[in-house]
XYZ file of C-alpha atoms in Angstrom:
656
model
C -18.843 35.392 18.735
C -16.862 35.194 21.980
C -14.489 37.714 23.521
C -12.370 37.639 26.667
C -11.366 40.932 28.225
C -8.561 41.131 30.834
C -9.407 37.658 32.180
C -7.387 36.319 35.118
C -7.449 33.098 37.122
C -5.584 31.859 40.208
C -5.361 28.589 42.117
C -4.818 29.532 45.740
C -1.838 31.855 45.892
C -0.596 30.800 42.454
C -1.534 33.036 39.517
C -2.189 30.931 36.417
C -2.668 33.909 34.102
C -3.814 37.523 34.158
C -5.045 40.168 31.701
C -5.839 37.650 28.968
C -7.811 39.175 26.098
C -8.949 37.090 23.140
C -11.457 37.413 20.297
C -13.115 34.510 18.475
C -14.842 34.968 15.135
C -15.937 32.515 12.413
C -12.948 30.892 10.711
C -10.477 31.939 13.394
C -8.396 28.990 14.608
C -6.391 29.581 17.763
C -3.824 27.165 19.191
C -3.035 27.516 22.894
C 0.554 26.522 23.652
C 2.735 26.694 26.734
C 4.294 24.518 29.428
C 2.319 21.978 31.445
C 0.427 23.694 34.250
C 0.317 27.113 32.560
C -3.504 27.109 32.598
C -4.420 26.136 29.031
C -7.236 23.765 30.023
C -8.457 26.268 32.630
C -8.718 28.925 29.916
C -10.753 26.522 27.757
C -13.058 25.903 30.748
C -13.548 29.662 31.112
C -14.391 30.071 27.417
C -16.888 27.202 27.717
C -18.428 28.704 30.867
C -17.463 25.725 33.034
C -15.258 27.950 35.207
C -15.563 31.628 36.030
C -12.598 34.021 35.865
C -11.375 35.719 39.024
C -10.971 38.984 37.118
C -12.115 40.287 33.751
C -15.175 39.289 31.788
C -16.302 36.913 29.042
C -18.864 37.993 26.438
C -20.664 35.381 24.343
C -22.924 36.077 21.391
C -26.594 35.208 21.605
C -27.429 31.570 20.799
C -23.766 30.651 20.321
C -23.322 26.858 20.405
C -20.062 25.707 21.995
C -18.717 22.181 21.614
C -16.009 21.085 24.074
C -13.808 17.990 23.863
C -12.241 17.388 27.275
C -9.078 15.391 27.908
C -11.100 13.068 30.120
C -14.632 11.872 29.360
C -17.247 10.053 31.375
C -18.144 6.458 30.622
C -21.377 5.677 28.795
C -23.133 2.482 27.822
C -26.406 1.173 26.455
C -26.225 2.742 22.978
C -24.411 1.734 19.846
C -21.488 3.814 18.616
C -23.522 5.210 15.707
C -26.504 6.034 17.959
C -24.258 7.777 20.500
C -22.677 9.929 17.793
C -26.001 10.822 16.142
C -27.492 11.753 19.524
C -25.146 14.735 19.637
C -26.333 16.218 16.349
C -28.025 19.222 17.938
C -31.453 20.296 16.738
C -31.686 17.605 14.085
C -31.394 14.924 16.791
C -34.190 16.558 18.799
C -36.426 16.714 15.714
C -35.694 13.041 14.975
C -36.605 12.137 18.562
C -39.893 14.070 18.266
C -40.676 12.305 14.977
C -40.225 8.934 16.681
C -42.569 9.995 19.506
C -45.182 11.205 17.016
C -44.861 7.997 14.999
C -45.586 5.909 18.090
C -48.632 8.065 18.853
C -49.868 7.774 15.270
C -49.444 4.009 15.354
C -51.811 3.857 18.327
C -54.230 6.608 17.138
C -54.304 6.637 13.341
C -56.963 9.304 12.945
C -55.449 12.238 14.837
C -55.146 15.035 12.249
C -53.284 17.311 14.685
C -50.588 14.704 15.198
C -50.372 14.089 11.446
C -49.913 17.816 10.801
C -47.212 18.102 13.473
C -45.471 15.032 12.073
C -45.508 16.583 8.603
C -43.975 19.819 9.911
C -41.317 17.887 11.839
C -40.527 15.845 8.738
C -40.023 18.999 6.660
C -37.817 20.496 9.380
C -35.826 17.262 9.583
C -35.256 17.361 5.829
C -34.232 21.056 5.912
C -31.639 20.272 8.585
C -30.137 17.491 6.473
C -31.449 14.798 8.780
C -31.789 12.152 6.091
C -28.062 12.376 5.456
C -27.218 12.390 9.158
C -26.428 8.695 9.496
C -24.196 8.672 6.414
C -22.381 11.759 7.754
C -21.933 10.048 11.124
C -20.531 6.927 9.461
C -18.147 9.063 7.388
C -16.840 10.825 10.507
C -16.445 7.546 12.383
C -14.601 5.977 9.445
C -12.278 8.975 9.308
C -11.494 8.485 12.994
C -10.532 4.853 12.420
C -13.718 2.898 13.217
C -14.193 -0.282 11.205
C -17.676 -0.877 9.771
C -18.292 -3.808 12.126
C -17.499 -1.679 15.200
C -19.989 1.089 14.485
C -22.920 -0.949 15.850
C -21.084 -2.086 19.011
C -22.171 -0.909 22.454
C -20.142 2.148 23.479
C -19.719 0.663 26.944
C -17.567 -2.140 25.512
C -14.956 0.245 24.110
C -11.623 1.175 25.688
C -11.039 4.691 26.982
C -9.192 5.725 23.835
C -11.991 4.581 21.533
C -14.630 6.200 23.752
C -12.669 9.441 23.327
C -12.985 9.015 19.557
C -16.738 8.533 19.909
C -16.918 11.781 21.880
C -14.900 13.555 19.192
C -17.096 12.162 16.402
C -20.241 13.251 18.248
C -18.812 16.729 18.681
C -17.758 17.081 15.034
C -21.148 15.901 13.777
C -22.962 18.493 15.911
C -21.173 21.328 14.034
C -21.152 23.892 16.900
C -20.263 27.539 16.258
C -17.158 27.216 18.442
C -15.040 24.079 18.866
C -12.889 23.727 21.982
C -10.452 20.818 21.598
C -8.170 19.734 24.438
C -5.459 17.403 23.073
C -7.708 15.944 20.330
C -4.941 13.821 18.736
C -3.835 11.950 21.865
C -5.773 8.777 21.001
C -5.547 8.939 17.205
C -3.235 7.187 14.774
C -1.481 8.988 11.908
C -4.253 8.363 9.365
C -6.939 9.648 11.762
C -4.864 12.727 12.648
C -4.575 13.519 8.934
C -8.322 13.080 8.427
C -9.053 15.352 11.395
C -6.704 18.004 9.982
C -8.593 17.979 6.691
C -11.974 18.107 8.451
C -10.996 21.062 10.622
C -9.381 22.887 7.704
C -12.817 23.008 6.043
C -14.654 23.857 9.273
C -16.424 27.222 9.089
C -16.723 27.928 12.810
C -14.140 29.141 15.313
C -11.680 26.733 16.924
C -9.551 26.891 20.057
C -7.293 23.886 20.453
C -4.738 22.789 22.999
C -2.172 20.547 21.352
C 1.485 19.673 21.727
C 1.661 18.282 18.174
C 3.377 21.029 16.173
C 2.521 19.442 12.804
C -1.154 19.410 13.770
C -0.972 23.060 14.859
C 0.766 23.981 11.585
C -2.080 22.356 9.642
C -4.887 24.065 11.581
C -3.935 27.285 13.354
C -4.269 30.820 12.025
C -3.160 32.260 15.385
C -1.086 30.963 18.298
C -1.548 32.163 21.878
C 1.305 31.324 24.239
C 0.427 30.992 27.927
C 3.592 31.253 29.984
C 4.726 33.000 33.162
C 1.185 34.125 33.941
C 0.712 36.074 30.698
C -0.756 35.413 27.255
C 0.908 36.572 24.038
C -0.817 36.231 20.673
C 1.017 35.589 17.391
C -0.339 35.550 13.835
C 0.233 32.365 11.850
C 0.924 28.709 12.574
C 3.417 27.137 14.980
C 6.402 27.697 12.689
C 5.511 31.395 12.412
C 5.021 31.547 16.180
C 8.531 30.188 16.848
C 10.089 32.754 14.517
C 8.040 35.686 15.835
C 8.639 34.699 19.463
C 12.377 34.573 18.866
C 12.269 38.063 17.378
C 10.194 39.274 20.329
C 12.596 37.713 22.838
C 15.549 39.374 21.126
C 13.762 42.719 21.324
C 12.961 42.112 25.007
C 16.567 41.167 25.740
C 17.774 44.353 24.060
C 15.184 46.430 25.917
C 16.066 44.752 29.234
C 19.791 45.376 28.689
C 19.122 49.014 27.794
C 16.927 49.390 30.861
C 19.593 47.857 33.112
C 22.143 50.379 31.828
C 19.806 53.282 32.513
C 18.948 51.959 35.974
C 22.659 51.554 36.788
C 23.324 55.171 35.744
C 20.371 56.361 37.812
C 21.539 54.406 40.863
C 25.050 55.850 40.466
C 23.581 59.349 40.387
C 21.529 58.638 43.524
C 24.516 57.234 45.432
C 26.793 60.074 44.373
C 24.448 62.935 45.254
C 22.260 61.356 47.971
C 23.620 63.671 50.677
C 24.128 66.805 48.583
C 21.475 69.389 49.441
C 21.548 71.092 46.033
C 20.734 67.774 44.335
C 18.115 66.558 46.817
C 15.133 67.245 44.549
C 16.749 65.473 41.592
C 17.738 62.519 43.773
C 14.181 62.128 45.120
C 12.780 62.399 41.611
C 15.017 59.593 40.404
C 14.210 57.392 43.419
C 10.490 57.775 42.678
C 11.090 57.025 39.004
C 12.935 53.804 39.904
C 10.148 52.747 42.261
C 7.558 53.246 39.527
C 9.641 51.671 36.782
C 7.962 48.821 34.931
C 10.809 46.341 34.674
C 11.317 44.559 31.350
C 11.240 40.810 31.905
C 12.404 38.136 29.489
C 9.934 35.212 29.842
C 12.353 32.443 28.886
C 14.640 33.324 31.810
C 12.021 31.999 34.224
C 10.937 28.827 32.425
C 12.049 25.415 33.587
C 12.870 22.883 30.885
C 13.074 19.138 31.398
C 16.725 18.113 31.106
C 17.880 14.522 31.158
C 19.954 11.933 29.397
C 19.114 8.276 29.319
C 21.345 6.271 31.667
C 24.125 4.429 29.834
C 22.652 0.953 29.277
C 24.639 -2.288 29.235
C 25.867 -3.141 25.736
C 23.735 -5.740 23.958
C 24.716 -8.095 21.169
C 24.267 -7.139 17.512
C 20.912 -8.961 17.321
C 18.670 -7.481 20.002
C 15.406 -9.344 19.408
C 14.188 -12.082 17.080
C 10.557 -13.089 16.531
C 9.944 -16.352 14.668
C 6.586 -17.615 13.496
C 4.617 -15.521 15.979
C 0.902 -16.322 16.085
C -1.364 -14.048 18.105
C -5.142 -14.237 18.350
C -7.776 -12.361 20.322
C -10.654 -14.803 20.436
C -11.609 -15.583 16.843
C -9.573 -12.669 15.451
C -6.071 -13.499 14.238
C -3.711 -10.525 14.435
C -0.489 -12.315 13.425
C -0.086 -15.717 11.808
C 3.584 -16.615 11.382
C 5.207 -13.204 11.924
C 9.023 -12.999 11.609
C 11.059 -9.969 12.673
C 14.680 -9.187 13.590
C 15.838 -6.038 15.439
C 19.482 -4.966 15.616
C 21.426 -2.842 18.100
C 21.141 0.905 17.529
C 17.936 0.826 15.499
C 15.392 3.565 16.289
C 12.183 1.989 15.045
C 8.808 3.693 14.502
C 5.794 1.380 14.143
C 3.275 2.886 11.707
C 0.029 1.624 10.219
C -3.752 1.902 10.568
C -5.681 1.462 13.798
C -6.332 -2.118 14.786
C -3.493 -3.472 12.645
C -1.567 -4.703 15.685
C 1.058 -2.049 16.471
C 0.464 -2.119 20.233
C 0.264 -5.916 20.165
C 3.637 -6.144 18.401
C 5.209 -3.653 20.818
C 3.960 -5.617 23.832
C 5.257 -8.890 22.400
C 8.663 -7.305 21.790
C 8.640 -5.946 25.353
C 7.696 -9.337 26.780
C 4.540 -8.068 28.508
C 2.099 -9.951 26.256
C 1.997 -13.638 25.507
C 1.329 -15.228 22.110
C -0.243 -18.433 20.834
C 2.691 -19.894 18.896
C 6.190 -19.019 17.754
C 9.352 -17.848 19.490
C 10.518 -14.600 21.090
C 14.326 -14.712 21.360
C 16.071 -11.808 23.165
C 19.686 -11.266 22.103
C 22.797 -11.432 24.284
C 22.651 -9.224 27.400
C 19.350 -7.581 26.361
C 17.332 -5.754 29.007
C 13.917 -4.276 28.219
C 12.060 -1.198 29.507
C 8.411 -0.682 28.543
C 6.484 2.585 28.659
C 2.762 2.813 27.939
C -0.140 4.996 28.992
C -1.377 2.419 31.505
C 1.805 3.034 33.495
C 0.555 6.541 34.168
C -2.735 5.091 35.415
C -0.769 2.617 37.580
C 0.891 5.376 39.630
C -0.069 5.241 43.314
C -2.155 8.372 43.848
C -1.585 8.295 47.611
C 2.211 8.478 47.286
C 4.221 11.623 47.061
C 6.317 12.115 43.943
C 9.449 11.199 45.924
C 7.869 8.080 47.426
C 6.669 6.897 44.025
C 10.126 7.049 42.460
C 12.061 5.875 45.537
C 9.912 2.731 45.693
C 10.833 1.816 42.108
C 14.621 2.284 42.094
C 17.721 0.985 43.826
C 18.501 3.980 46.029
C 22.079 2.753 46.474
C 22.651 3.421 42.758
C 20.184 6.221 41.993
C 19.501 9.358 44.027
C 15.709 9.808 43.713
C 15.822 13.569 44.395
C 18.495 14.125 41.739
C 16.568 12.004 39.240
C 13.378 13.945 39.925
C 15.242 17.215 39.540
C 16.143 16.294 35.958
C 12.425 15.797 35.325
C 11.477 19.274 36.638
C 10.392 18.136 40.120
C 12.448 20.336 42.419
C 12.215 21.646 45.972
C 8.832 21.123 47.594
C 7.398 19.676 44.369
C 8.793 16.241 45.272
C 6.432 16.227 48.271
C 3.306 16.781 46.146
C 0.807 13.933 46.082
C 0.586 12.084 42.773
C -3.184 12.624 42.756
C -2.783 16.402 42.348
C -0.339 16.169 39.420
C -1.383 17.231 35.932
C -1.349 14.762 33.042
C 2.007 16.107 31.868
C 3.525 15.838 35.345
C 2.336 12.240 35.679
C 3.866 11.419 32.280
C 7.203 12.851 33.414
C 7.068 10.836 36.649
C 6.267 7.609 34.778
C 9.168 8.276 32.382
C 11.477 8.874 35.341
C 10.502 5.489 36.817
C 11.220 3.756 33.517
C 14.552 5.471 32.923
C 15.896 5.070 36.454
C 16.893 1.480 35.663
C 19.132 1.387 32.544
C 17.864 -0.816 29.677
C 19.191 -1.313 26.161
C 15.810 -1.937 24.480
C 13.169 0.743 24.999
C 9.598 -0.062 23.951
C 7.512 3.117 24.123
C 3.800 3.545 23.350
C 2.883 7.219 22.768
C 5.607 8.566 25.102
C 4.848 12.212 24.254
C 1.153 12.185 25.227
C 0.491 15.005 27.719
C 4.067 16.348 27.429
C 4.415 20.001 26.447
C 6.443 20.853 23.362
C 9.574 21.868 25.297
C 9.570 18.499 27.089
C 8.972 16.694 23.793
C 12.019 18.412 22.316
C 14.245 17.250 25.165
C 12.880 13.683 24.977
C 13.494 13.775 21.222
C 17.122 14.870 21.697
C 17.690 12.158 24.310
C 16.244 9.456 22.022
C 18.516 10.583 19.181
C 21.580 10.320 21.456
C 20.487 7.059 23.138
C 22.990 4.283 22.238
C 20.522 1.408 22.634
C 17.553 0.228 20.553
C 14.220 2.039 20.534
C 10.831 0.827 19.285
C 8.066 3.402 19.544
C 4.483 4.033 18.536
C 3.578 7.689 18.126
C 1.210 9.885 16.146
C 3.757 12.715 16.421
C 5.151 12.965 12.869
C 7.829 15.404 14.019
C 9.139 12.807 16.485
C 9.185 10.111 13.790
C 11.070 12.318 11.336
C 13.580 13.388 13.986
C 14.297 10.057 15.697
C 13.467 7.037 13.545
C 16.119 5.422 11.343
C 13.916 2.393 10.668
C 10.188 2.223 9.868
C 8.049 -0.884 10.357
C 4.735 -0.748 8.496
C 2.228 -2.864 10.436
C -0.826 -3.854 8.396
C -2.678 -6.904 7.124
C -1.023 -9.215 9.636
C 2.472 -8.276 8.475
C 5.329 -6.150 9.781
C 7.248 -4.801 6.778
C 10.628 -3.363 7.723
C 12.022 -0.349 5.835
C 15.727 0.194 6.739
C 15.696 3.979 6.540
C 14.098 7.126 7.929
C 10.617 8.502 7.275
C 11.703 10.064 3.967
C 13.039 6.698 2.781
C 9.752 5.062 3.819
C 7.787 7.758 1.956
C 9.866 7.301 -1.200
C 9.343 3.544 -1.109
C 5.601 3.617 -0.403
C 4.439 6.938 -1.842
C 3.322 8.232 1.537
C 3.261 12.032 1.711
C 5.802 13.300 4.261
C 2.987 15.315 5.857
C 1.289 12.006 6.668
C -1.318 12.125 3.885
C -2.308 9.110 1.857
C -0.654 6.379 3.930
C -0.311 3.352 1.717
C -0.876 1.004 4.635
C -4.265 2.516 5.321
C -5.786 2.140 1.858
C -4.252 -0.960 0.297
C -4.602 -4.624 1.100
C -1.320 -6.331 2.016
C -0.906 -10.105 1.865
C 1.444 -11.956 4.252
C 5.080 -10.948 3.962
C 7.842 -12.978 2.362
C 11.090 -13.085 4.337
C 14.161 -12.193 2.273
C 17.658 -13.592 2.875
C 18.718 -10.554 4.924
C 15.675 -10.838 7.166
C 13.705 -7.921 5.708
C 10.039 -8.582 4.928
C 8.687 -7.360 1.616
C 4.923 -7.211 0.985
C 3.252 -8.671 -2.077
C 0.138 -7.043 -3.578
C -2.707 -8.305 -5.714
C -2.713 -7.324 -9.436
C -0.011 -4.707 -8.914
C -2.548 -2.314 -7.390
C -0.299 -1.073 -4.613
C 2.598 -0.421 -7.005
C 0.394 1.634 -9.311
C -0.985 3.697 -6.437
C 2.469 4.245 -4.987
C 3.848 5.355 -8.353
C 0.982 7.800 -8.778
C 1.552 9.266 -5.320
C 5.274 9.539 -6.012
C 4.625 11.420 -9.272
C 2.202 13.701 -7.460
C 4.724 14.368 -4.696
C 7.489 15.161 -7.199
C 5.294 17.437 -9.324
C 4.044 19.446 -6.362
C 7.195 19.390 -4.218
C 8.479 22.744 -5.495
C 5.047 24.354 -5.217
C 4.619 23.124 -1.648
C 8.080 24.346 -0.687
C 7.280 27.806 -2.067
C 3.875 27.685 -0.353
C 5.534 27.137 3.034
C 7.821 30.145 2.437
C 4.904 32.338 1.378
C 2.822 31.249 4.393
C 5.708 32.134 6.698
C 6.251 35.539 5.040
C 2.506 36.227 5.032
C 2.341 35.573 8.784
C 5.210 38.010 9.349
C 3.603 40.624 7.091
C 0.239 40.339 8.846
C 1.964 40.623 12.214
C 3.730 43.797 11.012
C 0.423 45.257 9.775
C -1.159 44.525 13.161
C 1.774 46.119 15.009
C 1.701 49.265 12.839
C -2.087 49.483 13.186
C -1.711 49.485 16.976
C 0.982 52.151 16.701
C -1.289 54.378 14.572
C -4.069 53.957 17.149
C -1.849 55.426 19.872
C -2.562 59.201 20.295
C 1.019 59.711 21.473
C 2.262 58.801 18.001
C 0.903 62.052 16.540
C 3.194 64.389 18.428
C 5.777 64.317 15.621
C 4.297 64.925 12.113
C 7.355 63.478 10.353
C 7.231 60.318 12.468
C 3.517 59.925 11.699
C 4.190 60.330 7.983
C 6.829 57.575 8.140
C 4.512 55.347 10.180
C 1.666 55.729 7.672
C 4.002 54.945 4.771
C 5.267 51.805 6.506
C 1.675 50.765 7.227
C 0.648 51.147 3.560
C 3.752 49.269 2.413
C 3.127 46.420 4.869
C -0.527 46.112 3.793
C 0.482 46.008 0.120
C 3.104 43.356 0.856
C 0.589 41.252 2.800
C -1.966 41.558 -0.020
C 0.604 40.483 -2.634
C 1.665 37.505 -0.527
C -1.958 36.483 -0.020
C -2.542 36.562 -3.795
C 0.548 34.411 -4.350
C -0.610 32.020 -1.627
C -4.028 31.649 -3.299
C -2.406 31.111 -6.704
C -0.103 28.391 -5.326
C -3.033 26.634 -3.667
C -4.938 26.709 -6.983
C -1.975 25.337 -8.935
C -1.496 22.482 -6.463
C -5.205 21.632 -6.631
C -5.053 21.572 -10.450
C -2.093 19.158 -10.403
C -3.911 16.879 -7.949
C -7.111 16.994 -10.037
C -5.265 16.299 -13.305
C -3.747 13.128 -11.821
C -7.034 11.934 -10.372
C -5.539 11.873 -6.877
C -7.838 14.316 -5.143
């Protein structure tokens, strides 16, 4: 459908990427990964035709429909959410609009046979396109993305930026283009919505290119991973886990090749130095000098990548009880979010707030941080507690006219913190500290906002989606720092990998309650029946009545008629019965990715005319190619069988 051939793009003197070649066909799902500023969004723009490459060419099939979800969207108003989403439904929306126009004409001129005939044809076309099911499809998509039934008829202009982004995503998904371009589609979604989107895209028949820093999301969607780094693009077969393994193998091969090349170059240079002035060796010396000048040096990409490196400042030691909430009541107009909420946080807890959209996670985080008032109750910080709060609005609050250095220096005590050193740990080095904030990418602004928060030590960190816009390497370093941090952390994130790696306490926020589970994500899953992949969150599909406070301060939810217990037990049985199958499935998927990569490599080798100079080598190459294809076919059959067995277990338990 779309192919890129030797595409290159530069910004001024800086080369973003060069010689990028990529093919898109139905069912192919490509994840673009790489550090912030590598050019991932620019490449999406080129595929969409919104930017032109400096070199190379882009070929698009005739009548190909491309749908593009940008990181930033324009504001709209005047239409309801459902109307805005349905307006993007492609041809069916145009036919519906024409039917409305014809209906108005017929109402004013009842006897026009030509109009009646055209209306009849439009009606048939509308039915063929599935138009009569369009509204129900739109409502299903909106529900999957977290919209409550009462919000679907609201004016889009009244929504926040995050919810407007969801409207744009719903409109795009409903239009069913041939090619989907998704730039950070999960940034404004909660866990339940991310899971729904994964399932939707898994069944999508078109091609997909996505930019995401959520490795779990990539694992669920991608069939190929393209890494943009150091101005080049390298394609890998499989999901993110397969990409990591294959890249490591490739880097080891490059290191070995680079070391071998260095040895040969050293020998050549020794020969040149030894015989440079010997007449009988002059021709050989000149030949070797020319060979060195023409030599294509082997480069190891990771040697040139910068990685964010920092540790949280050592905070002052707080008392054992860090924060107590008693009888908190919080309302927004006529809507009551909390009515008598009690919660106790202790030193050293790493808390993840989970639950459906609109349940009050951000509200609870803001109350804990002291940046949001409440209508009744008490917020009691513990002894010597200091609070730092990070949220997406802090990125928007950066002064665009400042330089990076000015922005940080104005927020810290320069007698205690060296702003340049602090910025260096966040990958702002040299002249980069003199860049204006307005020219920074989303990831760079996130790093700067984090630097401002961390420059002043605090022993209670309240963080709302701290990994948004950060590349995966930066997420890994933030994750390591949070694990080592000696204070208390409360965070909201849709990044399941971050929750599994950091959290030692889960708080399930739903139904006006905050139920504390004193354990990691696996403990929470065992207690609630939530799948560790994020599927089937109990909080999203059961009604929870107000919590009862136990003697040790932990809230335990009651349910009506034992419904939640029965559902949790069923999910637990399902998880136990399919756990072994899913574990084997992950191994087979990994091995299948490696086998397919080997087949592709051997196919390229057989296509090289130089390979046929040695008949014995060709014979060996062909045998390896046949063996690799057979192995890939066997693994694919096992993969299909495992999928079928898992589906049968799910169907037999009525949990599909």
